[in-house]
Coordinates of C-alpha atoms and ligand atoms in Angstrom, one line a residue:
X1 CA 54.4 -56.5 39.6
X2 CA 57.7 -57.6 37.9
X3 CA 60.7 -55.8 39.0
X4 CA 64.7 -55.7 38.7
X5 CA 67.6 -56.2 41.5
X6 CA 71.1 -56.1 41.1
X7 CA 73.7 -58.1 43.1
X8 CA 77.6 -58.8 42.5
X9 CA 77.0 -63.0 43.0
X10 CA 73.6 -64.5 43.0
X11 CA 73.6 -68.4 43.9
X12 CA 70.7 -70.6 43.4
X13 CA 70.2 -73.4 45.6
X14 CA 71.4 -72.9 49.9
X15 CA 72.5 -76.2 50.4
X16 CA 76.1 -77.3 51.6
X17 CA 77.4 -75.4 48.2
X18 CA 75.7 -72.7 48.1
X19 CA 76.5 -72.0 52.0
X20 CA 80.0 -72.2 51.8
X21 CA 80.4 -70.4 48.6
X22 CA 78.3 -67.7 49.9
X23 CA 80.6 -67.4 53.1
X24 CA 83.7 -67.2 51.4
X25 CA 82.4 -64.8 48.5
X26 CA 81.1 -62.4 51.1
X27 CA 84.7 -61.5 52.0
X28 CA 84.5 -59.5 49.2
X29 CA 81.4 -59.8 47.2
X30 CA 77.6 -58.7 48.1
X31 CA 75.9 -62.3 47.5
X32 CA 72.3 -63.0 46.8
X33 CA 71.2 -66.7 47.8
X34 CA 67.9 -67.4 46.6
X35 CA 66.2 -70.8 48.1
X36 CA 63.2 -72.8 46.6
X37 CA 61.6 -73.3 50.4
X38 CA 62.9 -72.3 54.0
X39 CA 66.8 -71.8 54.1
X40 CA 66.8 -75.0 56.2
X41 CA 64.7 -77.5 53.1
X42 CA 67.7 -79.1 50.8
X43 CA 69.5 -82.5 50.6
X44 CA 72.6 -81.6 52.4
X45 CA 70.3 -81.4 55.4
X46 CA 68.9 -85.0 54.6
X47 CA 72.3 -86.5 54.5
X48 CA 72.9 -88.9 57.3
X49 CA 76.2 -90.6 55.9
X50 CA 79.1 -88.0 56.3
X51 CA 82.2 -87.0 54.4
X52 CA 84.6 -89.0 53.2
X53 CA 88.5 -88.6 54.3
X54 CA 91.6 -90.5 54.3
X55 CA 92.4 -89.7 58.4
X56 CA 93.1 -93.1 59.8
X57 CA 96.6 -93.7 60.2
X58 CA 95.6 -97.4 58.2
X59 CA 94.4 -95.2 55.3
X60 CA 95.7 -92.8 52.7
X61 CA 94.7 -90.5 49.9
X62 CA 95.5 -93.4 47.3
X63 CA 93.2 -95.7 48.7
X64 CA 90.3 -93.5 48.7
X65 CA 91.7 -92.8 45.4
X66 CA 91.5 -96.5 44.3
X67 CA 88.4 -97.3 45.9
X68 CA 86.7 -94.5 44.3
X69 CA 87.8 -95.3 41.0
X70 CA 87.4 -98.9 41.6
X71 CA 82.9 -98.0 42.3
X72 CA 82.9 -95.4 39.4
X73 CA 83.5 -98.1 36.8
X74 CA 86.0 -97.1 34.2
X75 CA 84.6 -93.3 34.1
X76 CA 86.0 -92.0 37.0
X77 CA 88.4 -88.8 36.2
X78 CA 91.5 -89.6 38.0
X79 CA 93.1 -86.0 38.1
X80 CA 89.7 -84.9 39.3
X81 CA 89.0 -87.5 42.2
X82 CA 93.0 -87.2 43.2
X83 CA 92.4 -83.1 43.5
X84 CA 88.9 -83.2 45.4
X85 CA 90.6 -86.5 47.8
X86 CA 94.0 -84.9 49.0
X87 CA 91.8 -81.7 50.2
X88 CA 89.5 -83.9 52.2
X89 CA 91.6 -83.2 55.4
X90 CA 91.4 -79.2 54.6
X91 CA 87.5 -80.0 54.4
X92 CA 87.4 -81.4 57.6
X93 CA 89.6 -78.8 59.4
X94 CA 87.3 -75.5 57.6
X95 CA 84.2 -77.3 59.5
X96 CA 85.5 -77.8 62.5
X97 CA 87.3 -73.8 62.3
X98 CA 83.5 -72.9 61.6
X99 CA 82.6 -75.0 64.7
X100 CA 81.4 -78.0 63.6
X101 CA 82.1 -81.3 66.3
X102 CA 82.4 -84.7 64.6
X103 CA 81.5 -87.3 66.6
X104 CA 84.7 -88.7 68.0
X105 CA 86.2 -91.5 69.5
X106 CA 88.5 -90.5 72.3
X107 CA 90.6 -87.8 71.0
X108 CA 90.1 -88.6 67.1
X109 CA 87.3 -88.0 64.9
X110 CA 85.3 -91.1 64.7
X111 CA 85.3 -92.5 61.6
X112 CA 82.4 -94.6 60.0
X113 CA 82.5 -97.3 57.0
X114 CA 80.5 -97.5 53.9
X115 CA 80.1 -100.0 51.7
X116 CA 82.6 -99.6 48.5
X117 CA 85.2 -98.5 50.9
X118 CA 88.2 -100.2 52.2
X119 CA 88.7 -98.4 55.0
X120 CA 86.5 -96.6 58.1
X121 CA 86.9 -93.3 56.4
X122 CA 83.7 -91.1 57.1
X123 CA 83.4 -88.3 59.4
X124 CA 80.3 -88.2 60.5
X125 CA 78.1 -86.6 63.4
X126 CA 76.1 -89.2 64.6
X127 CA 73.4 -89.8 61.5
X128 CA 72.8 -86.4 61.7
X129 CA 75.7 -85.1 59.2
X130 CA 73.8 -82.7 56.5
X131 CA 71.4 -81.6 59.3
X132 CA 73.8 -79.8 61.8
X133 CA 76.4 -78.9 59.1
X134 CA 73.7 -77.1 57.4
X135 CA 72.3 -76.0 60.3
X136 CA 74.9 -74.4 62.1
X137 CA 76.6 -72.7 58.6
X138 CA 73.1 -71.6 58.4
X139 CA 73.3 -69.7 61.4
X140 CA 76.4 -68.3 60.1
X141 CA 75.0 -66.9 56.9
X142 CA 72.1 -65.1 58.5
X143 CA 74.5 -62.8 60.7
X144 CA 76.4 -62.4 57.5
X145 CA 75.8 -59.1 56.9
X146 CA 77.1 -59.1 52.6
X147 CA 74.5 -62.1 52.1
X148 CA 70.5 -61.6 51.5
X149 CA 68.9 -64.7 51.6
X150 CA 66.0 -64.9 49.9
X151 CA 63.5 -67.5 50.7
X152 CA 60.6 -69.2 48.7
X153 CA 62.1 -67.7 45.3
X154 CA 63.0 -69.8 42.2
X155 CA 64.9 -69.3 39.5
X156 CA 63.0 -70.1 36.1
X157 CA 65.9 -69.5 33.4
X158 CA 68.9 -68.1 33.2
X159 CA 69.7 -64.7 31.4
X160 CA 72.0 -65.5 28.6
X161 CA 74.2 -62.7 25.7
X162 CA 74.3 -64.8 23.1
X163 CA 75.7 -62.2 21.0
X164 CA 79.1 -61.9 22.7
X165 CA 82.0 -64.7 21.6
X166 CA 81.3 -66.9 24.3
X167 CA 78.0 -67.2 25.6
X168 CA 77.8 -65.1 29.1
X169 CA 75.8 -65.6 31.6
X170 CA 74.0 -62.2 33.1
X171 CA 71.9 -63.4 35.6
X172 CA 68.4 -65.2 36.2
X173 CA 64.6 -64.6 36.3
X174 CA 63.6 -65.2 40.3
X175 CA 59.9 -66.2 41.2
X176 CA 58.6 -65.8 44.3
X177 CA 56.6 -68.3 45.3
X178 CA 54.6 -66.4 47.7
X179 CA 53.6 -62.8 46.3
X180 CA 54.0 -64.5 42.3
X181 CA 55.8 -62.0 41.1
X182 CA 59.2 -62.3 38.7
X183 CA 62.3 -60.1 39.9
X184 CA 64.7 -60.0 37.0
X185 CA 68.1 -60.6 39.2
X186 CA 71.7 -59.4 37.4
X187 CA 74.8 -60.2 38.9
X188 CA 78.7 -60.2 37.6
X189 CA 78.8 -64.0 38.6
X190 CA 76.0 -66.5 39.1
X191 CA 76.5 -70.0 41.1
X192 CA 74.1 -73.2 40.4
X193 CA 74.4 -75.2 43.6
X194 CA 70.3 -76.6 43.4
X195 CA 71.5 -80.2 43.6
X196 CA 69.7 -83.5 42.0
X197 CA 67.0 -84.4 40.4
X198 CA 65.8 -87.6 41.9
X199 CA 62.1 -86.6 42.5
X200 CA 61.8 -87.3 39.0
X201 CA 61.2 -90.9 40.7
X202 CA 58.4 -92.1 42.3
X203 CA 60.1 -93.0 45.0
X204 CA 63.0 -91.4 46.4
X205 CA 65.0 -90.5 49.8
X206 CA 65.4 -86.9 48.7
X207 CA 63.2 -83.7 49.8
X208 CA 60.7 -82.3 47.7
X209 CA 63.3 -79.8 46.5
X210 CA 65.2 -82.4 44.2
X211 CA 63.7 -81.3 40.7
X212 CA 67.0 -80.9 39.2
X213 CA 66.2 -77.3 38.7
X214 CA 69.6 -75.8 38.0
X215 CA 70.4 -78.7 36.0
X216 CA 67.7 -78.1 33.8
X217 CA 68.0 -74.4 33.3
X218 CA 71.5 -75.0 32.8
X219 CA 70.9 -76.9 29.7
X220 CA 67.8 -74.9 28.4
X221 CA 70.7 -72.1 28.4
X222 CA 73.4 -74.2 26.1
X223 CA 75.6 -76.2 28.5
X224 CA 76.7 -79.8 27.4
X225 CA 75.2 -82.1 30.3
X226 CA 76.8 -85.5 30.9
X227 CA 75.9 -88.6 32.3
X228 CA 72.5 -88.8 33.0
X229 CA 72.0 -92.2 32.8
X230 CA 73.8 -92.8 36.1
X231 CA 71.0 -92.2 38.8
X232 CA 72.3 -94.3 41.8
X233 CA 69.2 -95.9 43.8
X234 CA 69.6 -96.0 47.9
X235 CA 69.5 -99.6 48.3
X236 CA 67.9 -99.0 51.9
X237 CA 65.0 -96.4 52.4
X238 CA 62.2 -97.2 54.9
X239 CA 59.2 -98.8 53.6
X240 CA 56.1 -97.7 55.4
X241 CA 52.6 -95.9 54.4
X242 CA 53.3 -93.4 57.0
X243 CA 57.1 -92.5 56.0
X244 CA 57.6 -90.5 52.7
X245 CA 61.7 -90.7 51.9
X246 CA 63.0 -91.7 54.6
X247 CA 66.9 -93.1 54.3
X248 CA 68.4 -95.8 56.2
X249 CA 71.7 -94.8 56.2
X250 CA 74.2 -97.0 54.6
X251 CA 76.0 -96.3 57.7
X252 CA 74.1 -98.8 59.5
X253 CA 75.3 -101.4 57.3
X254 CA 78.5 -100.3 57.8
X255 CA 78.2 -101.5 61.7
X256 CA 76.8 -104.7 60.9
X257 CA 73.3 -104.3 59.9
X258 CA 72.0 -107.4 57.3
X259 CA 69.3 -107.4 54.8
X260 CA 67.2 -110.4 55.2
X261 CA 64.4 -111.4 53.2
X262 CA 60.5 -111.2 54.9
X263 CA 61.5 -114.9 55.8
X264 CA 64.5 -113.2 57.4
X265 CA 67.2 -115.0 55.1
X266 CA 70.5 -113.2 54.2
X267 CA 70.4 -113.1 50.0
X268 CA 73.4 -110.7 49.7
X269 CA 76.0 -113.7 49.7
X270 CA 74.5 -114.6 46.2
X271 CA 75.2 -111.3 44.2
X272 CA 78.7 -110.1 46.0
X273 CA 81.2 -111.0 48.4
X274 CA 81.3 -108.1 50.0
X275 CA 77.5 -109.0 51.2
X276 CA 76.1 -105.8 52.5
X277 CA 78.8 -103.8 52.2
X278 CA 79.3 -104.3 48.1
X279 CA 79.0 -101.2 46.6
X280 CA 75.4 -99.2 46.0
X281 CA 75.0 -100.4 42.8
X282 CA 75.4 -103.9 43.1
X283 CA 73.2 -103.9 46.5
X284 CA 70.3 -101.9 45.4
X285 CA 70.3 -104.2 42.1
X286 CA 70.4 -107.3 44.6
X287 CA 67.3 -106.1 46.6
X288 CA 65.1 -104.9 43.5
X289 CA 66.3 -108.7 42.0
X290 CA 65.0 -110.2 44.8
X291 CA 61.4 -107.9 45.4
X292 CA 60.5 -108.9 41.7
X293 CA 61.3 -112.6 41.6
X294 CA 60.0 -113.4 44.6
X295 CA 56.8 -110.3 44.6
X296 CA 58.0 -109.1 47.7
X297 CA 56.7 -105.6 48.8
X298 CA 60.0 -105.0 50.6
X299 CA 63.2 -107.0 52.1
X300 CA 64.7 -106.1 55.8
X301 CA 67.4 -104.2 57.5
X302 CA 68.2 -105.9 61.1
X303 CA 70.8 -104.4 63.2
X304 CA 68.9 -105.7 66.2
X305 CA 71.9 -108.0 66.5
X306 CA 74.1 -105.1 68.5
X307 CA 73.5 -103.4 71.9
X308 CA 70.6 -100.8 72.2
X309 CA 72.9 -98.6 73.6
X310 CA 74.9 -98.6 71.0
X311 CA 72.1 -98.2 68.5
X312 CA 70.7 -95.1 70.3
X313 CA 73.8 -93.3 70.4
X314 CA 75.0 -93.8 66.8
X315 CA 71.4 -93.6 65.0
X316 CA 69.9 -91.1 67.1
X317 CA 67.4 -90.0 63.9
X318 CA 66.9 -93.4 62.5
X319 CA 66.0 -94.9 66.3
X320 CA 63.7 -92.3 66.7
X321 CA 62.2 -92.3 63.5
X322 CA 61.6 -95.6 63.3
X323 CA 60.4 -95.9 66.7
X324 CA 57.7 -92.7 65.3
X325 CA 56.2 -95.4 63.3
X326 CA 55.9 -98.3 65.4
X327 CA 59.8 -100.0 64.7
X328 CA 62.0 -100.8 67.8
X329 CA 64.9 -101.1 65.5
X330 CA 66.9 -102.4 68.9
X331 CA 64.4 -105.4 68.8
X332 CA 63.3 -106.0 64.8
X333 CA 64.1 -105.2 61.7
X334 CA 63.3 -102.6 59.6
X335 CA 61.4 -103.1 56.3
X336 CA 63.3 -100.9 53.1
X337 CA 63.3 -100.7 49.8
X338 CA 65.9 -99.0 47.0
X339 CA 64.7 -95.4 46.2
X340 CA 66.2 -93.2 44.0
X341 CA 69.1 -91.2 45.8
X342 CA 72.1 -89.5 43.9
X343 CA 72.2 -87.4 40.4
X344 CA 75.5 -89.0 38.8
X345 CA 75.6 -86.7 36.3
X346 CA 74.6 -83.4 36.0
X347 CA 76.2 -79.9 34.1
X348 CA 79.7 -80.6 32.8
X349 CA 81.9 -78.1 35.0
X350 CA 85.8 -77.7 35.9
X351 CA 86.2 -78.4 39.4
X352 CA 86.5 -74.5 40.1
X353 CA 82.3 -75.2 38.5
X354 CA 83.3 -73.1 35.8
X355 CA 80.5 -74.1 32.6
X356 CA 81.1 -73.7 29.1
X357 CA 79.2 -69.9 29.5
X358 CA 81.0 -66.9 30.7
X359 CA 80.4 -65.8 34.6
X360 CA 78.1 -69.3 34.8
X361 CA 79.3 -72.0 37.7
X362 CA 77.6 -74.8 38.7
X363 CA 79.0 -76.9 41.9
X364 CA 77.6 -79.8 44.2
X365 CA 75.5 -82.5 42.5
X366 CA 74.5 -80.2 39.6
X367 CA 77.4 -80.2 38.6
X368 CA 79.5 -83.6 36.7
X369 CA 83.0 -83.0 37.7
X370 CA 83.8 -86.9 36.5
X371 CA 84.7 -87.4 40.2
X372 CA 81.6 -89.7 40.5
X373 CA 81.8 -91.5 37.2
X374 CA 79.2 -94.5 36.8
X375 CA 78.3 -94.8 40.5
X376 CA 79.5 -92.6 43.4
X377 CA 81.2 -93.7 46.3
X378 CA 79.1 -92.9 49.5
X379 CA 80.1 -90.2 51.4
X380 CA 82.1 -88.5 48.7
X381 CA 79.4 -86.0 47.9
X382 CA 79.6 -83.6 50.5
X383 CA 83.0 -84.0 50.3
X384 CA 82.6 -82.9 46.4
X385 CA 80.7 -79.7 47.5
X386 CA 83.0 -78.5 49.9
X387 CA 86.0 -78.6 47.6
X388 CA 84.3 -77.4 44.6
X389 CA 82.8 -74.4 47.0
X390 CA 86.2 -73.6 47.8
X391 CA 87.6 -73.3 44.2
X392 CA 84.7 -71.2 42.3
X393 CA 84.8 -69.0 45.2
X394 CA 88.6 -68.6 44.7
X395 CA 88.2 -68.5 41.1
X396 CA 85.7 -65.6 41.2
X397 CA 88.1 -63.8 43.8
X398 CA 91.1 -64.2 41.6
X399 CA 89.3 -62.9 38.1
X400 CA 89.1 -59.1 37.5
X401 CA 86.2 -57.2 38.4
X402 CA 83.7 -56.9 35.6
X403 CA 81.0 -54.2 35.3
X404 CA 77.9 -55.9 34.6
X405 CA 75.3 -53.7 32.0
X406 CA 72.1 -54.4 34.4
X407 CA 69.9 -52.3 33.6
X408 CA 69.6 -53.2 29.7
X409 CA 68.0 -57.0 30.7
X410 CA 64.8 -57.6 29.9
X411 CA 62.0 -57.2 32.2
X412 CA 60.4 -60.8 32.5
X413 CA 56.9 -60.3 30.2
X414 CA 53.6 -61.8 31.1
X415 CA 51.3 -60.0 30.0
X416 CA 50.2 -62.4 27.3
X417 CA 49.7 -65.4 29.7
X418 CA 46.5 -65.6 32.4
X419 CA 45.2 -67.4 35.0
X420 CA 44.9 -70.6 34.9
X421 CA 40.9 -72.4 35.8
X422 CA 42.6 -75.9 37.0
X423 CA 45.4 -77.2 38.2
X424 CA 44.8 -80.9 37.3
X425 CA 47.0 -81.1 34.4
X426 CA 49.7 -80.0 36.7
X427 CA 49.0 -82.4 39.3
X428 CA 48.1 -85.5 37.0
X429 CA 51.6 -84.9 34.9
X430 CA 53.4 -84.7 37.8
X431 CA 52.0 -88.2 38.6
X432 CA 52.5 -89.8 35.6
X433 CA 55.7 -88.7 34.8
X434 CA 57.6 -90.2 38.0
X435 CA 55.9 -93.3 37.7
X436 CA 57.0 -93.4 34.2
X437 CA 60.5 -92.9 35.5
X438 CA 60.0 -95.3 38.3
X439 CA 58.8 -98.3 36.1
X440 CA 60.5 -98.0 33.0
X441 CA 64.0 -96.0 33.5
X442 CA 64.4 -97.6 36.9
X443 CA 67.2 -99.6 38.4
X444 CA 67.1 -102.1 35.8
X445 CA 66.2 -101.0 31.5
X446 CA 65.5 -102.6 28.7
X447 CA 65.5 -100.7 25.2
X448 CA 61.5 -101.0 25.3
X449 CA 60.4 -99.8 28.3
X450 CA 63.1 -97.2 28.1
X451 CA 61.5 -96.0 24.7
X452 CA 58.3 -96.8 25.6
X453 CA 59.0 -94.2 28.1
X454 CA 60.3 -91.7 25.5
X455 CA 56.7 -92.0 23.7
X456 CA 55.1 -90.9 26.7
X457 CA 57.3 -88.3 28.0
X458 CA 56.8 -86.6 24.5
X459 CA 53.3 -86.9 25.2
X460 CA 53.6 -85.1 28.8
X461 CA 55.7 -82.6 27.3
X462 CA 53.8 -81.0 24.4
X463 CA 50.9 -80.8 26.9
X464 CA 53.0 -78.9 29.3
X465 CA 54.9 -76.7 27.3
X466 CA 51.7 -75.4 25.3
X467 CA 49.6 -75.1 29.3
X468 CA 53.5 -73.1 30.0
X469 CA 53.0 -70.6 27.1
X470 CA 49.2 -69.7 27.7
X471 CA 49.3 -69.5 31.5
X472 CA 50.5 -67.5 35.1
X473 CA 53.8 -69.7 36.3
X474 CA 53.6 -71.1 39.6
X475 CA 56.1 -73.4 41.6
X476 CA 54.7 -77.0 40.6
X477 CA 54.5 -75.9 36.9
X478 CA 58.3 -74.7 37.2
X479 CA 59.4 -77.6 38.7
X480 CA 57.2 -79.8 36.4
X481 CA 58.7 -78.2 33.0
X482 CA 62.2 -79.1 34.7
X483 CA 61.5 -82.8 35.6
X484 CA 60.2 -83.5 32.0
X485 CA 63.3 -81.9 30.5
X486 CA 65.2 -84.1 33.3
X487 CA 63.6 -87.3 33.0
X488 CA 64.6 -86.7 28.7
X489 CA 68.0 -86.4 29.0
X490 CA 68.0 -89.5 31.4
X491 CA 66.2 -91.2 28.7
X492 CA 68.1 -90.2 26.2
X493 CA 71.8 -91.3 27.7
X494 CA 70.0 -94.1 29.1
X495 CA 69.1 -95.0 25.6
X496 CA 72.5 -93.9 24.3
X497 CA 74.4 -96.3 26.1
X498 CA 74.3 -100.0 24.6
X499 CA 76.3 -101.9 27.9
X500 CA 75.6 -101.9 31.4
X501 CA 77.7 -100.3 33.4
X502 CA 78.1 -99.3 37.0
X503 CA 74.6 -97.5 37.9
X504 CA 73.3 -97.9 34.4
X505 CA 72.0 -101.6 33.5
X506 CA 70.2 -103.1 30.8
X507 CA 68.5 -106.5 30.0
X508 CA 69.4 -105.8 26.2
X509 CA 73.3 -105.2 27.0
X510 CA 74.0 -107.1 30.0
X511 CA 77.9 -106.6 29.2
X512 CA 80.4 -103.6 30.0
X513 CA 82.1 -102.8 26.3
X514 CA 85.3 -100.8 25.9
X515 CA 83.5 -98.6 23.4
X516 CA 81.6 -97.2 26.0
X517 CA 84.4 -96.3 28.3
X518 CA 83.3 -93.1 27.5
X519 CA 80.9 -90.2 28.8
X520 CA 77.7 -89.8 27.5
X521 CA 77.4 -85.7 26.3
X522 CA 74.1 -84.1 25.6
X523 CA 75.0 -80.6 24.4
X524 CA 72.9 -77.6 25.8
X525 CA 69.4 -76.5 24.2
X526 CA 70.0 -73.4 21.5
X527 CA 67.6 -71.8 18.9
X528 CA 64.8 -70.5 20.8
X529 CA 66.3 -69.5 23.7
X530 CA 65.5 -66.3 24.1
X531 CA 61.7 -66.8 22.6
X532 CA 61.2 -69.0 25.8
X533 CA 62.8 -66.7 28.1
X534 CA 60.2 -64.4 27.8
X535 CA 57.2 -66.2 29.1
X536 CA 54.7 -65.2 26.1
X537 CA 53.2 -66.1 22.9
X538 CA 54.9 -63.7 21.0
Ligands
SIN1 C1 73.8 -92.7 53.6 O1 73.9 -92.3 54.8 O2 73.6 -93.9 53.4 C2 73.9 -91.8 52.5 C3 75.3 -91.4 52.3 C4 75.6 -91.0 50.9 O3 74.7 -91.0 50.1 O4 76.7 -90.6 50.6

């Protein structure tokens, strides 16, 4: 049974964005947060690194400035990454208002160090950052009494007036993943915050909710995305049949940790002087080097070298974890391999995530602010949600208060779709299409395996789309229809972009040309919108 609910803010996606935003909104607003899974399934919770300040007295807001300019490779927004840096500190400070304890060092926050950054700069809570932030503004949401949280519910498209001047967004079509049943939501505003899209790759450090969901619906509805070609692969996730996405935070390098080959040789030396503290790109590149010349199935991540006390206190989850499987990482090394990590690019927003349609934001990694530009800085994405989470919800506080015209949208219609016999085409496609991604639009391209990919994405996609309009939606054929659309527009930029630069790098164009110092824009998907909205032959 399809039905209709109205709200004044619906966000999609609960992670650290869609949290915060929802706290502040519900000072004034009644807010809707829908969530793929459990409230407590997202990346924020995944995150082991922390957040990124200038609060040493060593360090200040023009360093992290620099340094974050210096890893985004000539696409860095500089207005941008000065705005979302000087409020770092004001970050910090909400957390701790809304009772969040960093893990200090006598009286000061203790501060961690990354590699691409000059200074110990990240606040962190052991290697448990994402898990107890989310955790504990969790908590605070579900006493909230102006905020329904709805679990197990995805959003399949936005609700777009194209007849108005500008484009305006008027809510979303929610599935519910348990009773299968669409609710058509309106709201006067409506918040992406779903995060990235790296389970597009076979291999990744990210949950299973990574399907770059908002991102894709987002486009489908006529916003410009940007920068898809710049996926930035974690050089160091656990390799091991038992462990699925598992990260090895780059933390760990930061206190020392080497990567060795299985002959336990460092290799770093060769590619950067920074060794294992050069920045993602150039480390993740080294390792994957490395693996194929020399058909390794991994390389190694010893820390081993410091005290096991130390050890157990600072990696609490990565001690354990490891230990789960068999690894005393106080005594040996860990086997790792790069996995993909970090959504560059995403929907092209203002900072406040205001899109290119009326009453639409999109914030956190969804959202391409040109803070990140060819390859983020570690620790700088949490720190991008919380300022970004602060602004939209400002924003939306400071505009007028609209009536929204609810009960004229369209009920969602599928009554000429049925039941589906088998789900193999969904399962195989799935399959196919992230080892596609994996092999040939991986950490290193070339123009033929990037368009051989394009040949068989098509392939994938014509299949899918035709199964989409003759059958009952369910979560994996959702999520499916968006990681084809994702894994295009990757291809695409990717194919776009005749240099190599930061995160993006091809055997063809080895170089980084000045004619490329420039974004790559893939404007939004128009024409048959609205046919597609409603799921039905007609
Ligand atoms: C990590 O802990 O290595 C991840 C931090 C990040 O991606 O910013």
């Amino acid at each position: 049974m399809n039905n209709r609910k109205k709200t004044d803010i619906l966000i999609i996606g609960a992670g650290l964005s869609g949290l915060v935003t929802g706290l502040i909104l519900s000072k004034k607003y009644k807010v809707t947060l829908i969530t793929k899974q459990n409230l407590d399934k997202c990346s924020t919770a995944w995150a082991q690194g922390g957040i990124a300040a200038a609060l040493s007295s060593s360090d200040n807001f023009e360093k992290h400035i620099e340094d974050t300019i210096k890893n985004g490779h000539g696409l860095v927004d500089e207005d941008v990454s000065r705005l979302i840096i000087q409020e770092a500190p004001n970050c910090i400070r909400w957390l701790e208002e809304n009772g969040i304890v960093f893990s200090r060092h006598g009286d000061e926050i203790d501060l961690g160090l990354e590699g691409g950054h000059s200074e110990r700069r990240i606040a962190h809570i052991r290697d448990e950052t994402g898990k107890i932030i989310h955790k504990k503004l969790s908590h605070i949401v579900k006493l909230n009494n102006n905020i329904e949280i709805i679990e197990n519910s995805m959003a399949i498209d936005l609700i777009i007036d194209i007849n108005q001047k500008v484009k305006t967004c008027l809510g979303a079509y929610v599935f519910d993943c348990n009773n299968k049943s669409v609710t058509t939501i309106s709201a006067k505003n409506i918040i992406i915050s779903t995060g990235g899209a790296s389970k597009v790759y076979q291999y990744t450090s990210n949950p299973n909710t990574s399907t770059g969901d908002g991102i894709a619906m987002a486009w489908r509805a006529g916003c410009t995305i940007a920068n898809m070609e710049f996926v930035q692969f974690h050089p160091t996730c656990i390799y091991h049949p038992l462990a699925k996405s598992f990260l090895i935070s780059e933390a760990l390098r930061g206190e020392g940790g080497k990567l060795l080959s299985p002959s336990s040789a460092r290799f770093m030396k060769k590619y950067d002087e920074r060794q294992e503290l050069a920045s993602r790109d150039i480390v993740a590149r080294a390792i994957d080097y490395e693996m194929k010349k020399y058909g390794y199935t991994n390389v190694l991540l010893d820390i081993s070298h410091k005290s096991a006390s130390f050890i157990k206190r600072r990696f609490p989850l990565i001690y354990k974890k490891c230990n789960e499987l068999g690894i005393d990482i106080t005594k040996e090394a860990i086997p790792v391999v790069p996995a993909s990590h970090y959504t560059c690019g995403g929907v092209q927003a203002k900072l406040n995530g205001q899109t290119e349609i009326n009453n639409l934001y999109v914030i956190g990694e969804a959202a391409h602010t040109g803070f990140h530009g060819a390859n983020r800085l570690a620790s700088n994405s949490l720190l991008e949600c919380l300022v970004m989470s602060k602004m939209c919800s400002e924003s939306i506080c400071n505009i007028s208060d609209k009536k929204s015209d609810n009960n004229s949208l369209r009920l969602w219609n599928d009554s000429y779709v049925t039941d589906s016999k088998e789900n193999i085409m969904i399962s195989h496609n799935w399959d196919e299409l992230r080892k596609i991604m994996w092999n040939y639009v991986g950490i290193v391209r070339s123009d033929k395996r990037l368009t051989s990919a394009k040949i068989r994405l098509k392939i994938i996609e014509d299949e899918v789309n035709d199964y989409y309009h003759h059958h009952k939606i369910d979560k994996d054929l959702l999520e499916l229809r968006n990681i084809i659309e994702i894994s295009s527009l990757i291809i695409d930029s990717a194919l776009s972009r005749k240099e190599s630069r930061g995160l993006h790098y091809s055997i063809d164009y080895p170089l980084t040309k000045t004619e490329y110092k420039k974004n790559t824009l893939i404007h939004g998907k128009r024409g048959d919108y609205f046919m597609k909205l409603v799921h039905s032959k007609v």
